[in-house]
């Protein structure tokens, strides 16, 4: 299997539901079929001030990234490294991947065809704790330098590797592992569009919560326009547009 470990440090509050968050550091660990590894870490200039409360968590301040490249500048290198692989991380389905998808869309790249594996979901299903505790539990090690992208991504891969080896019912094939590590299946990466029992996209928020997106757009096209102008993730808006186009037929 070819997989990546992914860790991101950001401007924001562990949420990619807003289109305003930006990456300030990203580390990617690539694991090849022959078990060889390669990793790359980038500091990123977010082109806006980093909130003090965020800097106090990940230790990255404005001065640290003032001369760093923007994400648009490193986006081709990121895509080159992850193309042909799948994406894994810790809490990555809810945070890292949606945020990465937003940044890549701004740079005119798409992230919609990757299988996703979330080691945190597997861990919470088996041993509900945090990354440091999971690293101690599965690997017998203390996580040093927590909250640095490189330390966390290396620990995440070791945890995921140990999980697959420890549990007989945890699959070691990417497709099955992706399904096993998913908590819910959403139409978008931010979890704002759910599926109903008939597999139709429905709103998970707002005045039309629970109603199918297609039926809402057919009766209230102005709501689609409002969604496109509001502060929603670019990927979520892209899904809304796809549904809106299909609602005409």
mmCIF file of C-alpha atoms in Angstrom, residues 9-11 23-25 43-69 147:
data_model
loop_
_atom_site.group_PDB
_atom_site.id
_atom_site.type_symbol
_atom_site.label_atom_id
_atom_site.label_comp_id
_atom_site.label_asym_id
_atom_site.label_seq_id
_atom_site.Cartn_x
_atom_site.Cartn_y
_atom_site.Cartn_z
ATOM 1 C CA UNK A 9 -0.592 23.480 11.905
ATOM 2 C CA UNK A 10 -3.002 26.274 11.199
ATOM 3 C CA UNK A 11 -4.650 29.592 11.860
ATOM 4 C CA UNK A 23 -1.964 26.433 7.046
ATOM 5 C CA UNK A 24 1.261 27.623 8.721
ATOM 6 C CA UNK A 25 3.067 24.260 8.768
ATOM 7 C CA UNK A 43 6.582 26.207 7.020
ATOM 8 C CA UNK A 44 3.981 28.341 5.237
ATOM 9 C CA UNK A 45 3.355 32.077 5.181
ATOM 10 C CA UNK A 46 -0.431 32.371 5.742
ATOM 11 C CA UNK A 47 -0.451 35.931 4.380
ATOM 12 C CA UNK A 48 -2.251 37.149 7.503
ATOM 13 C CA UNK A 49 -1.393 37.510 11.202
ATOM 14 C CA UNK A 50 -1.346 34.325 13.281
ATOM 15 C CA UNK A 51 -3.617 34.676 16.347
ATOM 16 C CA UNK A 52 -1.650 34.619 19.597
ATOM 17 C CA UNK A 53 -3.758 31.773 21.033
ATOM 18 C CA UNK A 54 -2.885 29.596 18.025
ATOM 19 C CA UNK A 55 0.829 30.423 18.230
ATOM 20 C CA UNK A 56 0.835 29.469 21.910
ATOM 21 C CA UNK A 57 -0.397 25.999 20.943
ATOM 22 C CA UNK A 58 1.866 25.137 18.003
ATOM 23 C CA UNK A 59 4.756 27.504 18.732
ATOM 24 C CA UNK A 60 4.774 29.167 15.324
ATOM 25 C CA UNK A 61 4.709 32.971 15.291
ATOM 26 C CA UNK A 62 4.491 35.596 12.539
ATOM 27 C CA UNK A 63 8.258 36.123 12.644
ATOM 28 C CA UNK A 64 8.841 32.394 12.035
ATOM 29 C CA UNK A 65 6.988 32.368 8.698
ATOM 30 C CA UNK A 66 7.460 35.894 7.342
ATOM 31 C CA UNK A 67 10.003 34.639 4.786
ATOM 32 C CA UNK A 68 8.337 31.257 4.180
ATOM 33 C CA UNK A 69 6.604 30.460 0.867
ATOM 34 C CA UNK A 147 2.296 19.796 18.762
#
